[in-house]
PDB file of N, CA and C in Angstrom:
ATOM      1  N   LEU E   1       0.376  -5.818  -6.989  1.00 96.00           N
ATOM      2  CA  LEU E   1       0.611  -4.691  -6.097  1.00 96.00           C
ATOM      3  C   LEU E   1       2.106  -4.398  -6.107  1.00 96.00           C
ATOM      4  N   ASN E   2       2.461  -3.175  -6.423  1.00 97.00           N
ATOM      5  CA  ASN E   2       3.855  -2.740  -6.414  1.00 97.00           C
ATOM      6  C   ASN E   2       4.001  -1.529  -5.513  1.00 97.00           C
ATOM      7  N   VAL E   3       5.119  -1.481  -4.790  1.00 97.00           N
ATOM      8  CA  VAL E   3       5.440  -0.374  -3.902  1.00 97.00           C
ATOM      9  C   VAL E   3       6.855   0.082  -4.238  1.00 97.00           C
ATOM     10  N   TYR E   4       7.039   1.386  -4.502  1.00 96.00           N
ATOM     11  CA  TYR E   4       8.371   1.895  -4.801  1.00 96.00           C
ATOM     12  C   TYR E   4       8.447   3.371  -4.448  1.00 96.00           C
ATOM     13  N   PRO E   5       9.590   3.962  -4.205  1.00 96.00           N
ATOM     14  CA  PRO E   5      10.909   3.342  -4.270  1.00 96.00           C
ATOM     15  C   PRO E   5      11.160   2.394  -3.099  1.00 96.00           C
ATOM     16  N   VAL E   6      12.093   1.523  -3.305  1.00 94.00           N
ATOM     17  CA  VAL E   6      12.497   0.573  -2.271  1.00 94.00           C
ATOM     18  C   VAL E   6      13.988   0.761  -2.057  1.00 94.00           C
ATOM     19  N   PRO E   7      14.454   1.043  -0.873  1.00 95.00           N
ATOM     20  CA  PRO E   7      13.670   1.200   0.344  1.00 95.00           C
ATOM     21  C   PRO E   7      12.922   2.531   0.357  1.00 95.00           C
ATOM     22  N   ALA E   8      11.831   2.546   1.116  1.00 96.00           N
ATOM     23  CA  ALA E   8      11.013   3.759   1.251  1.00 96.00           C
ATOM     24  C   ALA E   8      11.684   4.733   2.207  1.00 96.00           C
ATOM     25  N   ASP E   9      11.387   6.002   2.010  1.00 94.00           N
ATOM     26  CA  ASP E   9      11.874   7.019   2.931  1.00 94.00           C
ATOM     27  C   ASP E   9      10.681   7.835   3.429  1.00 94.00           C
ATOM     28  N   ARG E  10      10.339   8.906   2.752  1.00 96.00           N
ATOM     29  CA  ARG E  10       9.238   9.774   3.195  1.00 96.00           C
ATOM     30  C   ARG E  10       7.885   9.413   2.597  1.00 96.00           C
ATOM     31  N   GLU E  11       7.907   8.806   1.420  1.00 96.00           N
ATOM     32  CA  GLU E  11       6.668   8.402   0.782  1.00 96.00           C
ATOM     33  C   GLU E  11       6.944   7.276  -0.201  1.00 96.00           C
ATOM     34  N   VAL E  12       5.887   6.556  -0.527  1.00 97.00           N
ATOM     35  CA  VAL E  12       5.989   5.509  -1.545  1.00 97.00           C
ATOM     36  C   VAL E  12       4.863   5.715  -2.554  1.00 97.00           C
ATOM     37  N   GLU E  13       5.122   5.272  -3.758  1.00 97.00           N
ATOM     38  CA  GLU E  13       4.073   5.205  -4.759  1.00 97.00           C
ATOM     39  C   GLU E  13       3.600   3.769  -4.814  1.00 97.00           C
ATOM     40  N   VAL E  14       2.305   3.586  -4.791  1.00 97.00           N
ATOM     41  CA  VAL E  14       1.706   2.261  -4.825  1.00 97.00           C
ATOM     42  C   VAL E  14       0.979   2.127  -6.151  1.00 97.00           C
ATOM     43  N   ALA E  15       1.149   0.982  -6.810  1.00 97.00           N
ATOM     44  CA  ALA E  15       0.468   0.723  -8.080  1.00 97.00           C
ATOM     45  C   ALA E  15      -0.264  -0.607  -7.987  1.00 97.00           C
ATOM     46  N   LEU E  16      -1.470  -0.624  -8.521  1.00 97.00           N
ATOM     47  CA  LEU E  16      -2.297  -1.825  -8.484  1.00 97.00           C
ATOM     48  C   LEU E  16      -3.129  -1.889  -9.750  1.00 97.00           C
ATOM     49  N   ASN E  17      -3.167  -3.053 -10.381  1.00 96.00           N
ATOM     50  CA  ASN E  17      -4.048  -3.283 -11.516  1.00 96.00           C
ATOM     51  C   ASN E  17      -5.337  -3.906 -11.010  1.00 96.00           C
ATOM     52  N   ALA E  18      -6.446  -3.171 -11.170  1.00 96.00           N
ATOM     53  CA  ALA E  18      -7.748  -3.646 -10.708  1.00 96.00           C
ATOM     54  C   ALA E  18      -8.511  -4.268 -11.874  1.00 96.00           C
ATOM     55  N   ARG E  19      -9.203  -5.355 -11.593  1.00 94.00           N
ATOM     56  CA  ARG E  19      -9.999  -6.023 -12.624  1.00 94.00           C
ATOM     57  C   ARG E  19     -11.347  -5.355 -12.836  1.00 94.00           C
ATOM     58  N   GLN E  20     -11.749  -4.510 -11.876  1.00 96.00           N
ATOM     59  CA  GLN E  20     -13.017  -3.790 -11.989  1.00 96.00           C
ATOM     60  C   GLN E  20     -12.974  -2.566 -11.098  1.00 96.00           C
ATOM     61  N   ASP E  21     -13.932  -1.662 -11.291  1.00 97.00           N
ATOM     62  CA  ASP E  21     -14.059  -0.476 -10.449  1.00 97.00           C
ATOM     63  C   ASP E  21     -14.508  -0.892  -9.046  1.00 97.00           C
ATOM     64  N   GLY E  22     -14.132  -0.097  -8.040  1.00 96.00           N
ATOM     65  CA  GLY E  22     -14.610  -0.363  -6.689  1.00 96.00           C
ATOM     66  C   GLY E  22     -13.799   0.362  -5.640  1.00 96.00           C
ATOM     67  N   GLY E  23     -14.269   0.260  -4.413  1.00 96.00           N
ATOM     68  CA  GLY E  23     -13.583   0.876  -3.282  1.00 96.00           C
ATOM     69  C   GLY E  23     -12.590  -0.080  -2.663  1.00 96.00           C
ATOM     70  N   ALA E  24     -11.506   0.464  -2.163  1.00 97.00           N
ATOM     71  CA  ALA E  24     -10.468  -0.333  -1.509  1.00 97.00           C
ATOM     72  C   ALA E  24     -10.083   0.337  -0.196  1.00 97.00           C
ATOM     73  N   VAL E  25      -9.509  -0.455   0.699  1.00 97.00           N
ATOM     74  CA  VAL E  25      -9.001   0.052   1.971  1.00 97.00           C
ATOM     75  C   VAL E  25      -7.518  -0.285   2.039  1.00 97.00           C
ATOM     76  N   VAL E  26      -6.709   0.720   2.350  1.00 97.00           N
ATOM     77  CA  VAL E  26      -5.254   0.568   2.391  1.00 97.00           C
ATOM     78  C   VAL E  26      -4.781   0.685   3.829  1.00 97.00           C
ATOM     79  N   LYS E  27      -3.863  -0.215   4.224  1.00 97.00           N
ATOM     80  CA  LYS E  27      -3.244  -0.181   5.552  1.00 97.00           C
ATOM     81  C   LYS E  27      -1.756  -0.429   5.403  1.00 97.00           C
ATOM     82  N   ILE E  28      -0.984   0.051   6.378  1.00 98.00           N
ATOM     83  CA  ILE E  28       0.418  -0.331   6.507  1.00 98.00           C
ATOM     84  C   ILE E  28       0.563  -1.009   7.861  1.00 98.00           C
ATOM     85  N   LEU E  29       1.133  -2.210   7.835  1.00 98.00           N
ATOM     86  CA  LEU E  29       1.287  -3.030   9.033  1.00 98.00           C
ATOM     87  C   LEU E  29       2.753  -3.255   9.326  1.00 98.00           C
ATOM     88  N   ASP E  30       3.051  -3.591  10.596  1.00 97.00           N
ATOM     89  CA  ASP E  30       4.399  -4.073  10.904  1.00 97.00           C
ATOM     90  C   ASP E  30       4.407  -5.586  10.694  1.00 97.00           C
ATOM     91  N   THR E  31       5.537  -6.215  10.920  1.00 96.00           N
ATOM     92  CA  THR E  31       5.661  -7.645  10.612  1.00 96.00           C
ATOM     93  C   THR E  31       4.917  -8.561  11.579  1.00 96.00           C
ATOM     94  N   VAL E  32       4.405  -8.023  12.676  1.00 96.00           N
ATOM     95  CA  VAL E  32       3.586  -8.841  13.574  1.00 96.00           C
ATOM     96  C   VAL E  32       2.092  -8.579  13.340  1.00 96.00           C
ATOM     97  N   GLY E  33       1.776  -7.718  12.365  1.00 96.00           N
ATOM     98  CA  GLY E  33       0.387  -7.482  11.996  1.00 96.00           C
ATOM     99  C   GLY E  33      -0.276  -6.286  12.635  1.00 96.00           C
ATOM    100  N   ALA E  34       0.465  -5.514  13.442  1.00 97.00           N
ATOM    101  CA  ALA E  34      -0.110  -4.311  14.055  1.00 97.00           C
ATOM    102  C   ALA E  34      -0.248  -3.213  12.996  1.00 97.00           C
ATOM    103  N   THR E  35      -1.371  -2.529  13.007  1.00 97.00           N
ATOM    104  CA  THR E  35      -1.611  -1.457  12.051  1.00 97.00           C
ATOM    105  C   THR E  35      -0.834  -0.214  12.453  1.00 97.00           C
ATOM    106  N   LEU E  36       0.019   0.261  11.545  1.00 97.00           N
ATOM    107  CA  LEU E  36       0.790   1.481  11.766  1.00 97.00           C
ATOM    108  C   LEU E  36       0.101   2.683  11.136  1.00 97.00           C
ATOM    109  N   LYS E  37      -0.550   2.461  10.025  1.00 96.00           N
ATOM    110  CA  LYS E  37      -1.302   3.499   9.318  1.00 96.00           C
ATOM    111  C   LYS E  37      -2.437   2.767   8.636  1.00 96.00           C
ATOM    112  N   GLY E  38      -3.667   3.182   8.900  1.00 90.00           N
ATOM    113  CA  GLY E  38      -4.689   2.318   8.371  1.00 90.00           C
ATOM    114  C   GLY E  38      -6.015   2.908   8.009  1.00 90.00           C
ATOM    115  N   ASP E  39      -6.754   2.019   7.384  1.00 90.00           N
ATOM    116  CA  ASP E  39      -8.131   2.261   6.977  1.00 90.00           C
ATOM    117  C   ASP E  39      -8.287   3.526   6.136  1.00 90.00           C
ATOM    118  N   VAL E  40      -7.395   3.685   5.175  1.00 92.00           N
ATOM    119  CA  VAL E  40      -7.501   4.775   4.217  1.00 92.00           C
ATOM    120  C   VAL E  40      -8.321   4.254   3.043  1.00 92.00           C
ATOM    121  N   SER E  41      -9.462   4.875   2.799  1.00 95.00           N
ATOM    122  CA  SER E  41     -10.340   4.444   1.708  1.00 95.00           C
ATOM    123  C   SER E  41      -9.952   5.146   0.418  1.00 95.00           C
ATOM    124  N   ILE E  42      -9.869   4.369  -0.662  1.00 96.00           N
ATOM    125  CA  ILE E  42      -9.578   4.921  -1.983  1.00 96.00           C
ATOM    126  C   ILE E  42     -10.538   4.296  -2.989  1.00 96.00           C
ATOM    127  N   SER E  43     -10.729   4.965  -4.100  1.00 97.00           N
ATOM    128  CA  SER E  43     -11.536   4.440  -5.196  1.00 97.00           C
ATOM    129  C   SER E  43     -10.605   3.966  -6.302  1.00 97.00           C
ATOM    130  N   LEU E  44     -10.842   2.760  -6.780  1.00 97.00           N
ATOM    131  CA  LEU E  44     -10.049   2.197  -7.868  1.00 97.00           C
ATOM    132  C   LEU E  44     -10.912   2.100  -9.121  1.00 97.00           C
ATOM    133  N   VAL E  45     -10.281   2.267 -10.260  1.00 97.00           N
ATOM    134  CA  VAL E  45     -10.949   2.068 -11.542  1.00 97.00           C
ATOM    135  C   VAL E  45     -10.337   0.846 -12.207  1.00 97.00           C
ATOM    136  N   LYS E  46     -11.061   0.254 -13.118  1.00 97.00           N
ATOM    137  CA  LYS E  46     -10.544  -0.901 -13.834  1.00 97.00           C
ATOM    138  C   LYS E  46      -9.257  -0.496 -14.559  1.00 97.00           C
ATOM    139  N   GLY E  47      -8.214  -1.322 -14.387  1.00 97.00           N
ATOM    140  CA  GLY E  47      -6.925  -1.022 -14.997  1.00 97.00           C
ATOM    141  C   GLY E  47      -5.916  -0.577 -13.955  1.00 97.00           C
ATOM    142  N   ARG E  48      -4.897   0.148 -14.408  1.00 98.00           N
ATOM    143  CA  ARG E  48      -3.800   0.565 -13.532  1.00 98.00           C
ATOM    144  C   ARG E  48      -4.207   1.765 -12.678  1.00 98.00           C
ATOM    145  N   ASN E  49      -3.934   1.648 -11.387  1.00 98.00           N
ATOM    146  CA  ASN E  49      -4.185   2.710 -10.418  1.00 98.00           C
ATOM    147  C   ASN E  49      -2.887   2.986  -9.670  1.00 98.00           C
ATOM    148  N   THR E  50      -2.591   4.254  -9.418  1.00 97.00           N
ATOM    149  CA  THR E  50      -1.417   4.617  -8.614  1.00 97.00           C
ATOM    150  C   THR E  50      -1.826   5.676  -7.603  1.00 97.00           C
ATOM    151  N   TRP E  51      -1.157   5.648  -6.457  1.00 95.00           N
ATOM    152  CA  TRP E  51      -1.386   6.658  -5.433  1.00 95.00           C
ATOM    153  C   TRP E  51      -0.142   6.760  -4.569  1.00 95.00           C
ATOM    154  N   ILE E  52      -0.027   7.877  -3.845  1.00 95.00           N
ATOM    155  CA  ILE E  52       1.119   8.151  -2.977  1.00 95.00           C
ATOM    156  C   ILE E  52       0.691   7.940  -1.528  1.00 95.00           C
ATOM    157  N   VAL E  53       1.561   7.288  -0.749  1.00 95.00           N
ATOM    158  CA  VAL E  53       1.318   7.078   0.680  1.00 95.00           C
ATOM    159  C   VAL E  53       2.469   7.711   1.457  1.00 95.00           C
ATOM    160  N   ASP E  54       2.143   8.569   2.398  1.00 95.00           N
ATOM    161  CA  ASP E  54       3.139   9.208   3.265  1.00 95.00           C
ATOM    162  C   ASP E  54       3.646   8.175   4.274  1.00 95.00           C
ATOM    163  N   THR E  55       4.940   7.938   4.285  1.00 96.00           N
ATOM    164  CA  THR E  55       5.548   6.985   5.224  1.00 96.00           C
ATOM    165  C   THR E  55       6.508   7.673   6.187  1.00 96.00           C
ATOM    166  N   SER E  56       6.513   9.006   6.192  1.00 94.00           N
ATOM    167  CA  SER E  56       7.511   9.744   6.968  1.00 94.00           C
ATOM    168  C   SER E  56       7.424   9.496   8.475  1.00 94.00           C
ATOM    169  N   GLY E  57       6.263   9.221   9.021  1.00 94.00           N
ATOM    170  CA  GLY E  57       6.134   9.017  10.462  1.00 94.00           C
ATOM    171  C   GLY E  57       6.229   7.570  10.898  1.00 94.00           C
ATOM    172  N   LEU E  58       6.547   6.688   9.974  1.00 97.00           N
ATOM    173  CA  LEU E  58       6.584   5.260  10.283  1.00 97.00           C
ATOM    174  C   LEU E  58       7.986   4.815  10.686  1.00 97.00           C
ATOM    175  N   PRO E  59       8.085   3.772  11.506  1.00 97.00           N
ATOM    176  CA  PRO E  59       9.398   3.303  11.945  1.00 97.00           C
ATOM    177  C   PRO E  59      10.182   2.631  10.825  1.00 97.00           C
ATOM    178  N   SER E  60      11.482   2.594  10.982  1.00 97.00           N
ATOM    179  CA  SER E  60      12.346   1.881  10.040  1.00 97.00           C
ATOM    180  C   SER E  60      12.156   0.377  10.196  1.00 97.00           C
ATOM    181  N   GLY E  61      12.421  -0.343   9.124  1.00 97.00           N
ATOM    182  CA  GLY E  61      12.310  -1.796   9.160  1.00 97.00           C
ATOM    183  C   GLY E  61      11.479  -2.298   8.002  1.00 97.00           C
ATOM    184  N   VAL E  62      11.073  -3.548   8.080  1.00 98.00           N
ATOM    185  CA  VAL E  62      10.238  -4.151   7.041  1.00 98.00           C
ATOM    186  C   VAL E  62       8.770  -3.899   7.405  1.00 98.00           C
ATOM    187  N   LEU E  63       8.047  -3.330   6.457  1.00 98.00           N
ATOM    188  CA  LEU E  63       6.632  -3.021   6.644  1.00 98.00           C
ATOM    189  C   LEU E  63       5.811  -3.778   5.603  1.00 98.00           C
ATOM    190  N   ILE E  64       4.502  -3.797   5.796  1.00 98.00           N
ATOM    191  CA  ILE E  64       3.602  -4.501   4.890  1.00 98.00           C
ATOM    192  C   ILE E  64       2.539  -3.532   4.404  1.00 98.00           C
ATOM    193  N   MET E  65       2.441  -3.396   3.083  1.00 98.00           N
ATOM    194  CA  MET E  65       1.349  -2.640   2.478  1.00 98.00           C
ATOM    195  C   MET E  65       0.215  -3.627   2.250  1.00 98.00           C
ATOM    196  N   GLU E  66      -0.980  -3.305   2.747  1.00 98.00           N
ATOM    197  CA  GLU E  66      -2.125  -4.190   2.596  1.00 98.00           C
ATOM    198  C   GLU E  66      -3.259  -3.438   1.913  1.00 98.00           C
ATOM    199  N   VAL E  67      -3.792  -4.032   0.848  1.00 97.00           N
ATOM    200  CA  VAL E  67      -4.923  -3.449   0.134  1.00 97.00           C
ATOM    201  C   VAL E  67      -6.054  -4.470   0.131  1.00 97.00           C
ATOM    202  N   SER E  68      -7.216  -4.081   0.666  1.00 97.00           N
ATOM    203  CA  SER E  68      -8.416  -4.923   0.641  1.00 97.00           C
ATOM    204  C   SER E  68      -9.331  -4.381  -0.442  1.00 97.00           C
ATOM    205  N   PHE E  69      -9.707  -5.265  -1.385  1.00 95.00           N
ATOM    206  CA  PHE E  69     -10.486  -4.827  -2.543  1.00 95.00           C
ATOM    207  C   PHE E  69     -11.399  -5.952  -3.005  1.00 95.00           C
ATOM    208  N   ASN E  70     -12.697  -5.689  -2.995  1.00 90.00           N
ATOM    209  CA  ASN E  70     -13.694  -6.653  -3.482  1.00 90.00           C
ATOM    210  C   ASN E  70     -13.544  -8.035  -2.865  1.00 90.00           C
ATOM    211  N   GLY E  71     -13.353  -8.096  -1.561  1.00 93.00           N
ATOM    212  CA  GLY E  71     -13.265  -9.372  -0.861  1.00 93.00           C
ATOM    213  C   GLY E  71     -11.899 -10.028  -0.874  1.00 93.00           C
ATOM    214  N   SER E  72     -10.939  -9.431  -1.544  1.00 95.00           N
ATOM    215  CA  SER E  72      -9.574  -9.968  -1.578  1.00 95.00           C
ATOM    216  C   SER E  72      -8.642  -9.060  -0.790  1.00 95.00           C
ATOM    217  N   VAL E  73      -7.607  -9.662  -0.226  1.00 97.00           N
ATOM    218  CA  VAL E  73      -6.577  -8.900   0.482  1.00 97.00           C
ATOM    219  C   VAL E  73      -5.238  -9.194  -0.186  1.00 97.00           C
ATOM    220  N   ILE E  74      -4.540  -8.127  -0.569  1.00 97.00           N
ATOM    221  CA  ILE E  74      -3.232  -8.249  -1.206  1.00 97.00           C
ATOM    222  C   ILE E  74      -2.222  -7.580  -0.285  1.00 97.00           C
ATOM    223  N   ARG E  75      -1.104  -8.255  -0.044  1.00 97.00           N
ATOM    224  CA  ARG E  75      -0.058  -7.703   0.829  1.00 97.00           C
ATOM    225  C   ARG E  75       1.276  -7.692   0.095  1.00 97.00           C
ATOM    226  N   LYS E  76       2.072  -6.676   0.387  1.00 97.00           N
ATOM    227  CA  LYS E  76       3.401  -6.546  -0.206  1.00 97.00           C
ATOM    228  C   LYS E  76       4.360  -6.045   0.867  1.00 97.00           C
ATOM    229  N   LEU E  77       5.448  -6.768   1.084  1.00 97.00           N
ATOM    230  CA  LEU E  77       6.496  -6.328   2.002  1.00 97.00           C
ATOM    231  C   LEU E  77       7.334  -5.248   1.343  1.00 97.00           C
ATOM    232  N   PHE E  78       7.771  -4.256   2.149  1.00 97.00           N
ATOM    233  CA  PHE E  78       8.699  -3.264   1.637  1.00 97.00           C
ATOM    234  C   PHE E  78       9.550  -2.728   2.789  1.00 97.00           C
ATOM    235  N   PRO E  79      10.829  -2.462   2.525  1.00 97.00           N
ATOM    236  CA  PRO E  79      11.703  -1.911   3.580  1.00 97.00           C
ATOM    237  C   PRO E  79      11.526  -0.405   3.702  1.00 97.00           C
ATOM    238  N   LYS E  80      11.610   0.087   4.930  1.00 97.00           N
ATOM    239  CA  LYS E  80      11.516   1.522   5.232  1.00 97.00           C
ATOM    240  C   LYS E  80      12.785   1.964   5.923  1.00 97.00           C
ATOM    241  N   LEU E  81      13.393   3.048   5.422  1.00 95.00           N
ATOM    242  CA  LEU E  81      14.603   3.595   6.056  1.00 95.00           C
ATOM    243  C   LEU E  81      14.275   4.281   7.356  1.00 95.00           C
TER     244      LEU E  81
END
């Protein structure tokens, strides 16, 4: 899971290599685990997937991108201006 640009400003591009096709749920959390933006459903295909996430309404600081896919949860920290 990659998130860029870092630090984020108005939006980030998220990239994920999926081992198989399937549905995923994307959330952005703060460092205590509260959901700031959540439960966005996306479809992934086997291989590299990229999508844009609007971060303009989120607070500054360190945030967590969380992707739940096929029973696994992947998290990535990223700074937000």
